[in-house]
Short mmCIF file of C-alpha atoms in Angstrom, two decimals:
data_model
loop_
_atom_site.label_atom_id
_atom_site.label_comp_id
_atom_site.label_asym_id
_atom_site.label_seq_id
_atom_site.Cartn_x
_atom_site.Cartn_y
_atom_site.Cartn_z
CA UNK A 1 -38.55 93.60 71.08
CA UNK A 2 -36.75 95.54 68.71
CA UNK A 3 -38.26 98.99 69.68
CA UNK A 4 -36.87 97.89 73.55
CA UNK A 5 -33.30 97.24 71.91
CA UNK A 6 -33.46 100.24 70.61
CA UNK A 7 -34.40 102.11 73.38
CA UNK A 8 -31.59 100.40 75.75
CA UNK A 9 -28.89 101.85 72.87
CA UNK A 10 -30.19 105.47 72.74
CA UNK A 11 -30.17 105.49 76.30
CA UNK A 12 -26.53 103.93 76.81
CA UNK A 13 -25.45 106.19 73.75
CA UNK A 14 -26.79 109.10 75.45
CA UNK A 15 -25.26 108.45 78.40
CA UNK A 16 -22.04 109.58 77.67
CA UNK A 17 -20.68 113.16 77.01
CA UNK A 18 -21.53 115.34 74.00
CA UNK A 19 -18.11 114.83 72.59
CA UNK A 20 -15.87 118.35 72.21
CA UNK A 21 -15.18 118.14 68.52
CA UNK A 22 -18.47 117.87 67.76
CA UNK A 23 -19.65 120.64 69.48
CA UNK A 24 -16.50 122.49 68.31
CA UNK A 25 -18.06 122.05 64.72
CA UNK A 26 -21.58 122.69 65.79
CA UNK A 27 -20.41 126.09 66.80
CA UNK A 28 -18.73 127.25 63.51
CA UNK A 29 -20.62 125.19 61.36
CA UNK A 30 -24.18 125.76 62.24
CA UNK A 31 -25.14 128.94 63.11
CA UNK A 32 -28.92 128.35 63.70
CA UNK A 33 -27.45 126.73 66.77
CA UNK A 34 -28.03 130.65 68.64
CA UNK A 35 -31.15 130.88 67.94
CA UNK A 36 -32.10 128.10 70.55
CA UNK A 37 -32.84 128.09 73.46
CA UNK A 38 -30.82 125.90 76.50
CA UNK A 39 -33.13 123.00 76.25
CA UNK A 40 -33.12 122.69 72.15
CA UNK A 41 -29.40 122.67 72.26
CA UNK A 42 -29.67 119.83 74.44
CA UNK A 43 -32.31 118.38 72.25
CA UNK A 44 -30.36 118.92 69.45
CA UNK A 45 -26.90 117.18 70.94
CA UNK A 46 -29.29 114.42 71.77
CA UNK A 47 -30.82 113.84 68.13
CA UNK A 48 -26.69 114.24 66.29
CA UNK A 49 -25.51 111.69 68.89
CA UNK A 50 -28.67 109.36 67.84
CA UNK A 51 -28.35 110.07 64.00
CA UNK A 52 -24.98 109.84 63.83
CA UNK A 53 -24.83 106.73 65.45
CA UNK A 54 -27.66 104.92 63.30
CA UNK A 55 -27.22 106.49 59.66
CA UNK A 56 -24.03 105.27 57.31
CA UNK A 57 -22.63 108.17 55.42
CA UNK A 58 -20.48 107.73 52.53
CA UNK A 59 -18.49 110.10 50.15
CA UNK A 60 -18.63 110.16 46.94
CA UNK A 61 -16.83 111.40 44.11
CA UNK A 62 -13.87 111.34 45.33
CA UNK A 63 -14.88 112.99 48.78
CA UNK A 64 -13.01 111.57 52.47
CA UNK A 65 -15.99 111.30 54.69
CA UNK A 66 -15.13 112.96 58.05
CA UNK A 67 -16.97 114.10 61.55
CA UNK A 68 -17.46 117.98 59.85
CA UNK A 69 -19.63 116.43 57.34
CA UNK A 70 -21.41 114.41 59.25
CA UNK A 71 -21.92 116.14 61.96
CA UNK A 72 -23.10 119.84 60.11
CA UNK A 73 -25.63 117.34 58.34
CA UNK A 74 -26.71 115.70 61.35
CA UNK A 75 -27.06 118.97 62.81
CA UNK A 76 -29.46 120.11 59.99
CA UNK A 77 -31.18 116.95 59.43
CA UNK A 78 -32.37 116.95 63.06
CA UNK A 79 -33.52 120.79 63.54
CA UNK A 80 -36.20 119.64 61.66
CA UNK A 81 -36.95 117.02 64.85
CA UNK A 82 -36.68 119.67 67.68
CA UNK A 83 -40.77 119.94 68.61
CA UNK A 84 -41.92 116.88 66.64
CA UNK A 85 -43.78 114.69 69.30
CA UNK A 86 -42.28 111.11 68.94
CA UNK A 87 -38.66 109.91 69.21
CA UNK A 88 -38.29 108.37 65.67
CA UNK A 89 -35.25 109.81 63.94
CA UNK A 90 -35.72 109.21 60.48
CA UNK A 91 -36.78 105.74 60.97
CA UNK A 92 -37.06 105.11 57.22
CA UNK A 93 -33.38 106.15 56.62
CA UNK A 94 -30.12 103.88 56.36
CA UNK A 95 -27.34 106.22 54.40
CA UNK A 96 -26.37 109.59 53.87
CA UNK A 97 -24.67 110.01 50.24
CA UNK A 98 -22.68 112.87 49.95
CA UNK A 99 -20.40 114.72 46.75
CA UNK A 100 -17.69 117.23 47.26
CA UNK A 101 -19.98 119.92 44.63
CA UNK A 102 -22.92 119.77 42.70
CA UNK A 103 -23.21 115.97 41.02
CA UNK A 104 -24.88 114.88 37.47
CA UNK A 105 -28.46 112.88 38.15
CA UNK A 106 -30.19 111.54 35.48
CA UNK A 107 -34.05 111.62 35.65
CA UNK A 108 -37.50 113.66 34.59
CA UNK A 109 -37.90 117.20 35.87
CA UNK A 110 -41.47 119.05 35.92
CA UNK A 111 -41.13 123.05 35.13
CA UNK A 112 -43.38 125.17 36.95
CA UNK A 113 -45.53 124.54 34.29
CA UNK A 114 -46.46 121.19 33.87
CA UNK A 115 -43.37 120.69 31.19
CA UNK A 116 -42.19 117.30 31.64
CA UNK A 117 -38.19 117.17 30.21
CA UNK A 118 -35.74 114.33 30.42
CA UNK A 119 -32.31 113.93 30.90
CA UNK A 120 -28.64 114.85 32.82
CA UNK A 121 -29.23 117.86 35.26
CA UNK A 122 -26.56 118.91 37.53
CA UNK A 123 -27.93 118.78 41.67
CA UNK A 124 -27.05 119.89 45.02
CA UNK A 125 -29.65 116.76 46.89
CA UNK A 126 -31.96 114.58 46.33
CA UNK A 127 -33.82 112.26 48.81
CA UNK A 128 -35.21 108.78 47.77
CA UNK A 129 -38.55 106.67 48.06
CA UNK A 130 -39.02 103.04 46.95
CA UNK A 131 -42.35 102.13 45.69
CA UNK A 132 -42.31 98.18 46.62
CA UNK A 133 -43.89 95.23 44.90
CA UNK A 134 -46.81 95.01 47.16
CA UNK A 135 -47.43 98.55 47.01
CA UNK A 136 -45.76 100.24 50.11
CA UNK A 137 -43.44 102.74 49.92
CA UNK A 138 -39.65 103.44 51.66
CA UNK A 139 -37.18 105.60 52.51
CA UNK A 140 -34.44 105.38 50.57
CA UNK A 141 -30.82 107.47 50.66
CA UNK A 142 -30.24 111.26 50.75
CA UNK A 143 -27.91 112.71 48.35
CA UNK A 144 -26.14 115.68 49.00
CA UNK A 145 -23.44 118.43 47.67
CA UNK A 146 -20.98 119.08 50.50
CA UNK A 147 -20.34 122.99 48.88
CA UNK A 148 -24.30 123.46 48.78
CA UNK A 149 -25.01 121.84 52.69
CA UNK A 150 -22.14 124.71 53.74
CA UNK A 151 -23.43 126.98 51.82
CA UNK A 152 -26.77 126.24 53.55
CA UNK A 153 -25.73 126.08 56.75
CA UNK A 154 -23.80 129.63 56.42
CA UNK A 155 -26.46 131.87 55.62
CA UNK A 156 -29.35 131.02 58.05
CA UNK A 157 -31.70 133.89 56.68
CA UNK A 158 -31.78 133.14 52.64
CA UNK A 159 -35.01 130.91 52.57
CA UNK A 160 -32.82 128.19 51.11
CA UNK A 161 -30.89 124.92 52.68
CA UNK A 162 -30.66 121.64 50.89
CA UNK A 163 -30.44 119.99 54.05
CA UNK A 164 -33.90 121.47 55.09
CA UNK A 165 -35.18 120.81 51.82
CA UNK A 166 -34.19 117.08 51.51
CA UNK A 167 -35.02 115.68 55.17
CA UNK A 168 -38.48 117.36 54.75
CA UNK A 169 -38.55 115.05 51.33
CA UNK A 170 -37.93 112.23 54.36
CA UNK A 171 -40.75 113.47 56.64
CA UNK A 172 -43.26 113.63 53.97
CA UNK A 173 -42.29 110.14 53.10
CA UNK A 174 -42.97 108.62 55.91
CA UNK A 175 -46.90 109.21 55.38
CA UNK A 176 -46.30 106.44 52.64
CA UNK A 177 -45.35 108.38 49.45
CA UNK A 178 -43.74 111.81 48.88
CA UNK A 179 -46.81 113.81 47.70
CA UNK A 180 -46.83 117.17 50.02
CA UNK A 181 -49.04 115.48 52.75
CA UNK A 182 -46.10 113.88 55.53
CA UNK A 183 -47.75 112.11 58.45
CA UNK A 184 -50.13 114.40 60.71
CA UNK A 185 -50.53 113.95 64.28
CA UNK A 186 -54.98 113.65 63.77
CA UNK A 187 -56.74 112.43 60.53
CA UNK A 188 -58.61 115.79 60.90
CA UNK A 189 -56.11 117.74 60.39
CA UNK A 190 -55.87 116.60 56.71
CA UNK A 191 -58.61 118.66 55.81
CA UNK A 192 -56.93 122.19 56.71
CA UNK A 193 -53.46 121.00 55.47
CA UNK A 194 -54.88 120.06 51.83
CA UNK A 195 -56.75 123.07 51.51
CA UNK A 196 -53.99 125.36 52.80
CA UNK A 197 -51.35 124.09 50.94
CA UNK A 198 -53.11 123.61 47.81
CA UNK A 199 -54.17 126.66 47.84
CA UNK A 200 -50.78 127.96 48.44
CA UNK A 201 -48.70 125.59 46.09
CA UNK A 202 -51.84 126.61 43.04
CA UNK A 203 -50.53 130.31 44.34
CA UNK A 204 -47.20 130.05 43.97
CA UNK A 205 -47.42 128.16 39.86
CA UNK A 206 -49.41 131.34 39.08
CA UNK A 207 -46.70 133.47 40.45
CA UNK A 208 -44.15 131.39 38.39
CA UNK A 209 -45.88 131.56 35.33
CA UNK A 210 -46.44 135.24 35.83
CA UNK A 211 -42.87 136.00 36.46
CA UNK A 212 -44.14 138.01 39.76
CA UNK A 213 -41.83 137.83 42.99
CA UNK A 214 -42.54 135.61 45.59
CA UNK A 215 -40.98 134.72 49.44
CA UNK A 216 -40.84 130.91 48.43
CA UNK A 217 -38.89 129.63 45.88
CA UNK A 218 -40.76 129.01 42.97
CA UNK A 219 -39.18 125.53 42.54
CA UNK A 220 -41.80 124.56 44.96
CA UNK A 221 -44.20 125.38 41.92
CA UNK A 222 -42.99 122.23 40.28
CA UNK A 223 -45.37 119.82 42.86
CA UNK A 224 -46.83 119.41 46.03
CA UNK A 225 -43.88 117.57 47.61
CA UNK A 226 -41.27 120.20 46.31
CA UNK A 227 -43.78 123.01 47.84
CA UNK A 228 -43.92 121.29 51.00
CA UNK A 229 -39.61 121.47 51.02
CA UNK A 230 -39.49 124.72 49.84
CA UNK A 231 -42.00 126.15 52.61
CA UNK A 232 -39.65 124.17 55.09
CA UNK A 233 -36.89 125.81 53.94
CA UNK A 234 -38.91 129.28 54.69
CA UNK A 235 -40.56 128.69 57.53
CA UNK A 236 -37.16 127.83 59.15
CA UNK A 237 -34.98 130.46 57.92
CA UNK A 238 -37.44 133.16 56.67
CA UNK A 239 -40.07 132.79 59.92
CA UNK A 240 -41.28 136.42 60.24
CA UNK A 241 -41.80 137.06 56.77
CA UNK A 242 -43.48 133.54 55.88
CA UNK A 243 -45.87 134.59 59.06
CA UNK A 244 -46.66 137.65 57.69
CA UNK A 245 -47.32 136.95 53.80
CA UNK A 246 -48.64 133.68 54.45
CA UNK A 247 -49.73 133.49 57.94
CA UNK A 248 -52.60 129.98 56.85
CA UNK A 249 -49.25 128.58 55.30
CA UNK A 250 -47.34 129.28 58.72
CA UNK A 251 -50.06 128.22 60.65
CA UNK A 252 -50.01 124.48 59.08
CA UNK A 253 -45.94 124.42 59.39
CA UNK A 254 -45.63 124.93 63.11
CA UNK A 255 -48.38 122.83 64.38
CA UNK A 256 -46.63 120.12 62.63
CA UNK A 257 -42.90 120.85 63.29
CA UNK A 258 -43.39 122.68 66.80
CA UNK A 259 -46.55 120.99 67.40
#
């Protein structure tokens, strides 16, 4: 009953026009918007008007929430969606948190090598999962930096977007925890994924601990769920190169985000 209700509001929703502001800030905001073709644009208008009309956003710090944030984030957030082969947009995900610069969080971080450390670090996003009491797991809030998502969204060809980086947090929660391994399409194609990308992710801490350059950020050398962002974040801004250095790695990536 509730999927039907649901169904009956995305399709009344997305009845109406694509309104001209928001494409207005589509257009200077996101410039990965020419690189696709006429149907993903429509796909994309499609996925804003859904996630903009189901997720809560909120400023904080002392930042007024308006349709340019929302709707650049949105826009992000649901590139990610384009190919993927069901209609669930975020499902997990109530609220969108969002800071006028880069906030304080309080928490653990793991170094590239296995050094666990403690205490007030200064962020650009985070993404959330809740362990429950009877041992599920769920999506909680993103948190983002409004300077770092426009930063992000500016430069389409640096490897790095927080927006990218945080919603693929969101994807690979929705297989039940966020540890590298989101939700594939066929059990069978666990097998490739875990050896590919633990290969890759073993790969990368060597590189970090050797100091040597790599194409991925070598936060992703800090765990398998921060590897599985980071390789987002290069397979879609840094596609040609990622295919060419790590072609297994690039592989895995599109069959699961162009199917």
């Amino acid at each position: 009953m509730a999927g039907l209700l649901r169904r009956w509001r995305r399709e009344r929703l997305l009845r109406k026009p694509f309104p001209k502001e928001w494409e207005a800030i589509l257009r200077a905001n996101v410039p990965y918007m020419a690189r696709l073709n006429d149907w993903e644009q429509r796909r994309l208008r499609e996925l804003v008007r859904v996630f903009m009309a189901e997720k809560y956003f909120e400023g904080l710090g002392g930042l007024t929430m308006t349709d340019e944030i929302r709707v650049t984030i949105a826009a992000q957030a649901c590139m990610l969606l384009l190919h993927r082969p069901d209609d669930d947009v975020y499902p997990g995900l109530t609220s969108v948190l969002v800071y006028p610069t880069a906030y304080v969080a309080h928490g653990k971080q793991i170094g590239p090598g296995g050094l666990v450390t403690e205490g007030a670090t200064m962020r650009a996003g985070e993404s959330w999962n809740h362990h429950t009491s009877w041992g599920s797991s769920v999506a909680g809030p993103v948190v983002l930096a409004w300077d770092a998502v426009r930063r992000g969204a500016t430069d389409i060809n640096d490897g790095e977007n927080v927006v990218f980086h945080e919603f693929a947090h969101q994807l690979d929660g929705q297989s039940g925890g966020m540890e590298g391994a989101p939700q594939l399409e066929h059990r069978s194609s666990y097998i490739a994924w875990a050896r590919v990308l633990g290969g890759e992710f073993e790969r990368l801490r060597r590189a970090a601990a050797w100091g040597e350059p790599t194409l991925l950020n070598k936060y992703g050398a800090t765990s398998p769920a921060e590897f599985f962002a980071v390789a987002t974040e290069a397979y879609f801004e840094r596609p040609m190169e990622l295919r060419a250095l790590h072609p297994e790695l690039f592989a895995q990536l599109r069959g699961f985000y162009d199917g």
